[in-house]
mmCIF file of C-alpha atoms in Angstrom:
data_model
loop_
_atom_site.group_PDB
_atom_site.id
_atom_site.type_symbol
_atom_site.label_atom_id
_atom_site.label_comp_id
_atom_site.label_asym_id
_atom_site.label_seq_id
_atom_site.Cartn_x
_atom_site.Cartn_y
_atom_site.Cartn_z
ATOM 1 C CA MET A 388 90.239 289.059 -116.277
ATOM 2 C CA GLU A 389 93.086 291.489 -115.071
ATOM 3 C CA PRO A 390 95.656 292.686 -117.611
ATOM 4 C CA PHE A 391 99.372 291.720 -117.252
ATOM 5 C CA GLU A 392 101.399 294.637 -115.803
ATOM 6 C CA ASN A 393 103.960 294.230 -118.815
ATOM 7 C CA ARG A 394 105.787 291.648 -120.780
ATOM 8 C CA VAL A 395 108.187 290.525 -118.044
ATOM 9 C CA ALA A 396 105.237 290.046 -115.622
ATOM 10 C CA ALA A 397 103.383 288.040 -118.415
ATOM 11 C CA GLY A 398 106.761 285.859 -118.929
ATOM 12 C CA ARG A 399 106.927 285.159 -115.249
ATOM 13 C CA GLN A 400 103.322 283.909 -115.174
ATOM 14 C CA LEU A 401 103.852 281.922 -118.360
ATOM 15 C CA ALA A 402 106.942 280.174 -117.001
ATOM 16 C CA GLU A 403 105.045 278.897 -114.040
ATOM 17 C CA LEU A 404 102.698 277.027 -116.436
ATOM 18 C CA LEU A 405 105.737 275.541 -118.218
ATOM 19 C CA SER A 406 107.582 274.481 -114.939
ATOM 20 C CA ASP A 407 107.677 270.934 -115.921
ATOM 21 C CA TYR A 408 110.296 271.864 -118.528
ATOM 22 C CA ARG A 409 112.612 273.246 -116.091
ATOM 23 C CA ASP A 410 116.285 271.866 -116.121
ATOM 24 C CA ARG A 411 115.611 269.603 -119.224
ATOM 25 C CA ASP A 412 118.826 269.733 -121.598
ATOM 26 C CA ASP A 413 116.511 269.058 -124.727
ATOM 27 C CA VAL A 414 114.551 272.336 -124.227
ATOM 28 C CA ILE A 415 115.092 275.539 -126.270
ATOM 29 C CA VAL A 416 113.106 278.576 -126.160
ATOM 30 C CA LEU A 417 112.362 280.484 -129.344
ATOM 31 C CA ALA A 418 111.099 284.161 -129.140
ATOM 32 C CA LEU A 419 109.344 285.998 -132.042
ATOM 33 C CA PRO A 420 110.695 289.406 -132.185
ATOM 34 C CA ARG A 421 110.324 291.956 -130.969
ATOM 35 C CA GLY A 422 107.405 291.814 -128.347
ATOM 36 C CA GLY A 423 107.907 287.963 -127.755
ATOM 37 C CA VAL A 424 111.489 288.590 -126.653
ATOM 38 C CA PRO A 425 111.123 289.967 -123.116
ATOM 39 C CA VAL A 426 108.358 287.345 -122.439
ATOM 40 C CA ALA A 427 110.571 284.533 -123.655
ATOM 41 C CA LEU A 428 113.537 285.838 -121.702
ATOM 42 C CA GLU A 429 111.614 285.414 -118.596
ATOM 43 C CA VAL A 430 110.484 281.837 -119.523
ATOM 44 C CA ALA A 431 114.121 280.936 -120.479
ATOM 45 C CA ARG A 432 115.555 282.365 -117.299
ATOM 46 C CA ARG A 433 113.028 280.356 -115.022
ATOM 47 C CA LEU A 434 113.333 276.936 -116.902
ATOM 48 C CA HIS A 435 117.074 277.431 -117.158
ATOM 49 C CA ALA A 436 116.919 276.925 -120.835
ATOM 50 C CA PRO A 437 118.673 278.651 -123.942
ATOM 51 C CA LEU A 438 116.953 281.292 -125.664
ATOM 52 C CA ASP A 439 117.100 281.999 -129.341
ATOM 53 C CA LEU A 440 114.816 283.981 -132.071
ATOM 54 C CA MET A 441 112.287 282.788 -134.476
ATOM 55 C CA LEU A 442 112.277 285.628 -137.037
ATOM 56 C CA VAL A 443 108.843 286.113 -138.711
ATOM 57 C CA ARG A 444 107.557 288.854 -140.688
ATOM 58 C CA LYS A 445 103.830 289.666 -141.393
ATOM 59 C CA LEU A 446 102.952 290.164 -144.981
ATOM 60 C CA GLY A 447 100.801 293.295 -144.954
ATOM 61 C CA VAL A 448 98.148 294.218 -147.550
ATOM 62 C CA PRO A 449 99.641 297.040 -149.617
ATOM 63 C CA GLY A 450 97.856 300.440 -148.563
ATOM 64 C CA HIS A 451 96.811 298.493 -145.350
ATOM 65 C CA GLU A 452 99.773 297.200 -143.959
ATOM 66 C CA GLU A 453 98.124 296.478 -140.523
ATOM 67 C CA LEU A 454 95.948 293.979 -142.134
ATOM 68 C CA ALA A 455 97.949 290.585 -142.704
ATOM 69 C CA MET A 456 97.551 288.568 -145.952
ATOM 70 C CA GLY A 457 100.001 286.113 -144.627
ATOM 71 C CA ALA A 458 103.422 285.816 -143.125
ATOM 72 C CA ILE A 459 106.985 284.311 -143.486
ATOM 73 C CA ALA A 460 109.696 282.743 -141.825
ATOM 74 C CA SER A 461 113.028 281.251 -143.002
ATOM 75 C CA GLY A 462 111.814 278.709 -145.487
ATOM 76 C CA ALA A 463 108.221 278.839 -145.040
ATOM 77 C CA ARG A 464 105.353 281.139 -145.843
ATOM 78 C CA VAL A 465 101.707 281.029 -144.565
ATOM 79 C CA LEU A 466 98.888 282.935 -146.611
ATOM 80 C CA ASN A 467 95.419 284.372 -145.605
ATOM 81 C CA GLU A 468 93.698 283.320 -148.788
ATOM 82 C CA ASP A 469 90.602 285.109 -147.596
ATOM 83 C CA VAL A 470 92.190 288.254 -147.282
ATOM 84 C CA ILE A 471 94.120 287.912 -150.616
ATOM 85 C CA LEU A 472 90.837 287.099 -152.526
ATOM 86 C CA ASN A 473 88.657 289.863 -150.677
ATOM 87 C CA CYS A 474 91.432 292.455 -151.180
ATOM 88 C CA GLY A 475 92.208 291.450 -154.625
ATOM 89 C CA ILE A 476 95.890 290.908 -154.119
ATOM 90 C CA SER A 477 97.790 290.163 -157.459
ATOM 91 C CA GLU A 478 100.453 287.635 -157.628
ATOM 92 C CA TYR A 479 102.837 290.314 -158.510
ATOM 93 C CA ASP A 480 101.947 292.329 -155.227
ATOM 94 C CA LEU A 481 102.158 289.205 -153.015
ATOM 95 C CA GLU A 482 105.516 288.339 -154.383
ATOM 96 C CA ARG A 483 106.792 291.748 -154.049
ATOM 97 C CA GLU A 484 105.674 292.109 -150.347
ATOM 98 C CA THR A 485 107.247 288.720 -149.814
ATOM 99 C CA ARG A 486 110.596 289.861 -151.324
ATOM 100 C CA ALA A 487 110.592 293.110 -149.293
ATOM 101 C CA GLU A 488 109.780 291.215 -145.867
ATOM 102 C CA GLU A 489 112.477 288.349 -146.829
ATOM 103 C CA ALA A 490 115.032 291.272 -147.015
ATOM 104 C CA GLU A 491 113.856 292.614 -143.590
ATOM 105 C CA LEU A 492 114.150 289.298 -142.140
ATOM 106 C CA GLU A 493 117.809 289.020 -143.198
ATOM 107 C CA ARG A 494 118.446 292.482 -141.785
ATOM 108 C CA ARG A 495 116.960 291.478 -138.490
ATOM 109 C CA ALA A 496 118.928 288.228 -138.297
ATOM 110 C CA ARG A 497 122.307 290.061 -138.851
ATOM 111 C CA ARG A 498 121.120 292.867 -136.391
ATOM 112 C CA TYR A 499 119.884 290.592 -133.574
ATOM 113 C CA ARG A 500 121.970 287.718 -133.830
ATOM 114 C CA GLY A 501 125.299 288.774 -135.446
ATOM 115 C CA ASP A 502 127.286 285.665 -136.660
ATOM 116 C CA ARG A 503 125.914 283.186 -134.239
ATOM 117 C CA PRO A 504 125.092 279.840 -135.837
ATOM 118 C CA TRP A 505 121.378 278.956 -135.914
ATOM 119 C CA PRO A 506 120.412 276.276 -133.344
ATOM 120 C CA GLN A 507 119.745 272.759 -134.383
ATOM 121 C CA LEU A 508 116.009 271.984 -133.478
ATOM 122 C CA GLU A 509 115.877 268.229 -134.523
ATOM 123 C CA ASN A 510 114.976 266.041 -131.672
ATOM 124 C CA ARG A 511 114.507 268.896 -129.246
ATOM 125 C CA CYS A 512 111.716 270.237 -127.263
ATOM 126 C CA VAL A 513 111.002 273.730 -128.846
ATOM 127 C CA ILE A 514 108.944 276.276 -126.840
ATOM 128 C CA LEU A 515 107.555 278.979 -129.128
ATOM 129 C CA VAL A 516 106.931 282.241 -127.320
ATOM 130 C CA ASP A 517 105.262 285.546 -128.389
ATOM 131 C CA ASP A 518 103.559 288.179 -126.287
ATOM 132 C CA GLY A 519 99.906 287.290 -127.565
ATOM 133 C CA ILE A 520 98.122 285.850 -130.707
ATOM 134 C CA ALA A 521 95.649 287.770 -132.675
ATOM 135 C CA THR A 522 95.013 286.812 -136.046
ATOM 136 C CA GLY A 523 97.745 283.805 -135.663
ATOM 137 C CA ALA A 524 99.500 284.577 -139.089
ATOM 138 C CA THR A 525 103.057 284.991 -137.689
ATOM 139 C CA MET A 526 102.796 282.078 -135.164
ATOM 140 C CA ALA A 527 101.326 279.917 -137.659
ATOM 141 C CA VAL A 528 104.330 280.300 -140.007
ATOM 142 C CA ALA A 529 106.636 280.156 -137.084
ATOM 143 C CA ALA A 530 105.168 276.685 -136.056
ATOM 144 C CA ARG A 531 105.357 275.577 -139.640
ATOM 145 C CA ALA A 532 109.110 276.626 -139.854
ATOM 146 C CA VAL A 533 109.968 274.552 -136.624
ATOM 147 C CA ARG A 534 108.071 271.640 -137.727
ATOM 148 C CA GLU A 535 110.026 271.353 -140.857
ATOM 149 C CA GLN A 536 113.120 270.792 -138.612
ATOM 150 C CA ARG A 537 111.644 267.561 -136.841
ATOM 151 C CA PRO A 538 111.560 268.405 -133.247
ATOM 152 C CA SER A 539 110.655 266.100 -130.748
ATOM 153 C CA GLU A 540 107.915 268.336 -129.284
ATOM 154 C CA LEU A 541 106.506 271.680 -130.344
ATOM 155 C CA VAL A 542 105.215 273.841 -127.453
ATOM 156 C CA ILE A 543 103.284 277.186 -128.316
ATOM 157 C CA ALA A 544 103.152 279.421 -125.238
ATOM 158 C CA VAL A 545 101.586 282.816 -125.147
ATOM 159 C CA PRO A 546 100.215 284.944 -122.350
ATOM 160 C CA VAL A 547 97.102 285.890 -124.048
ATOM 161 C CA ALA A 548 94.959 284.594 -126.975
ATOM 162 C CA PRO A 549 91.238 284.285 -127.706
ATOM 163 C CA PRO A 550 89.740 280.886 -127.237
ATOM 164 C CA ALA A 551 88.863 280.538 -131.070
ATOM 165 C CA THR A 552 92.602 281.029 -131.922
ATOM 166 C CA ILE A 553 93.608 278.563 -129.565
ATOM 167 C CA GLU A 554 91.315 275.971 -130.828
ATOM 168 C CA ARG A 555 92.405 276.702 -134.515
ATOM 169 C CA PHE A 556 96.116 276.116 -133.362
ATOM 170 C CA ALA A 557 95.609 272.768 -131.572
ATOM 171 C CA PRO A 558 96.821 270.850 -134.710
ATOM 172 C CA LEU A 559 99.927 272.760 -135.085
ATOM 173 C CA ALA A 560 101.494 272.109 -131.741
ATOM 174 C CA ASP A 561 101.855 269.338 -129.162
ATOM 175 C CA ARG A 562 100.874 271.749 -126.362
ATOM 176 C CA PHE A 563 99.545 274.980 -126.167
ATOM 177 C CA VAL A 564 99.918 276.933 -123.116
ATOM 178 C CA CYS A 565 98.162 280.337 -122.469
ATOM 179 C CA PRO A 566 97.101 281.667 -119.143
ATOM 180 C CA LEU A 567 94.623 284.290 -120.459
ATOM 181 C CA LYS A 568 91.815 283.411 -122.737
ATOM 182 C CA PRO A 569 89.325 286.437 -122.913
ATOM 183 C CA MET A 570 86.168 285.930 -125.109
ATOM 184 C CA SER A 571 86.176 289.614 -125.794
ATOM 185 C CA PHE A 572 89.677 290.093 -127.192
ATOM 186 C CA TRP A 573 90.012 293.207 -129.167
ATOM 187 C CA ALA A 574 93.823 293.372 -129.353
ATOM 188 C CA ILE A 575 96.886 292.076 -127.647
ATOM 189 C CA GLY A 576 97.964 295.395 -126.321
ATOM 190 C CA ALA A 577 94.504 295.778 -124.407
ATOM 191 C CA TRP A 578 95.683 292.925 -122.005
ATOM 192 C CA TYR A 579 98.677 294.751 -120.977
ATOM 193 C CA ARG A 580 98.964 297.919 -118.967
ATOM 194 C CA ASP A 581 102.538 298.629 -120.392
ATOM 195 C CA PHE A 582 102.636 297.636 -124.026
ATOM 196 C CA THR A 583 105.487 299.737 -125.070
ATOM 197 C CA GLN A 584 106.904 298.992 -128.310
ATOM 198 C CA LEU A 585 110.529 297.534 -128.346
ATOM 199 C CA SER A 586 113.507 299.122 -130.229
ATOM 200 C CA ASP A 587 116.288 296.800 -132.209
ATOM 201 C CA GLU A 588 118.695 298.018 -129.384
ATOM 202 C CA GLN A 589 116.337 296.525 -126.635
ATOM 203 C CA VAL A 590 116.250 293.095 -128.298
ATOM 204 C CA ILE A 591 119.989 292.953 -128.800
ATOM 205 C CA ALA A 592 120.319 293.807 -125.112
ATOM 206 C CA MET A 593 118.124 290.905 -124.145
ATOM 207 C CA MET A 594 119.743 288.398 -126.499
ATOM 208 C CA ARG A 595 123.241 289.359 -124.833
ATOM 209 C CA GLU A 596 121.394 288.883 -121.419
ATOM 210 C CA ALA A 597 120.108 285.484 -122.512
ATOM 211 C CA ASP A 598 123.879 284.722 -123.603
ATOM 212 C CA ASP A 599 125.143 285.828 -120.051
ATOM 213 C CA LEU A 600 122.546 283.467 -118.341
ATOM 214 C CA ARG A 601 123.366 280.463 -120.505
ATOM 215 C CA GLY A 602 127.074 281.017 -119.162
ATOM 216 C CA GLU A 603 125.897 281.034 -115.637
ATOM 217 C CA GLN A 604 123.923 277.784 -116.029
ATOM 218 C CA PRO A 605 125.478 274.722 -114.582
#
């Protein structure tokens, strides 16, 4: 299996697998920032669909923040009970981390979206996009948050994910689209030649580009 050149190339390949959603007026693409935004922008561009954000934050284990004990989105939280138990996480530490990440969610919402109203998802086809899935904590909470708004269809679309994760996510979505399913996964970045981390400014610029594209659509 060959890695993707970058997130833009991954988004173009993903869009090809989603071509049956092109030009549908009920479709909306939601990106998980930051890495999912350039992927989702290419999907939205090729499907002629609006793009918005699904803001999610990982809940890192104190002192080992790269290890996820869960994740939060607006109005939803998913916990990794095995990690919490094995690491001896107290309720106090869990709630403190949750409050800190909720504050970061609010900051990112203001920074990335300004005062734009949040889109209504009820009875719409929602395509959730990220640049890949590893543990799946952030995508799981994103899917749960979308489900609570009663979409007509929920599609999870990512360029790369291990088969075991895809199988675990099957009950969360109506459809799971993923072109690259390596048995030896290691990490999302291993499947991109260019996996440069994005800045807030780049995300903001991409969202402005999405708004411009929406204005050009018939």
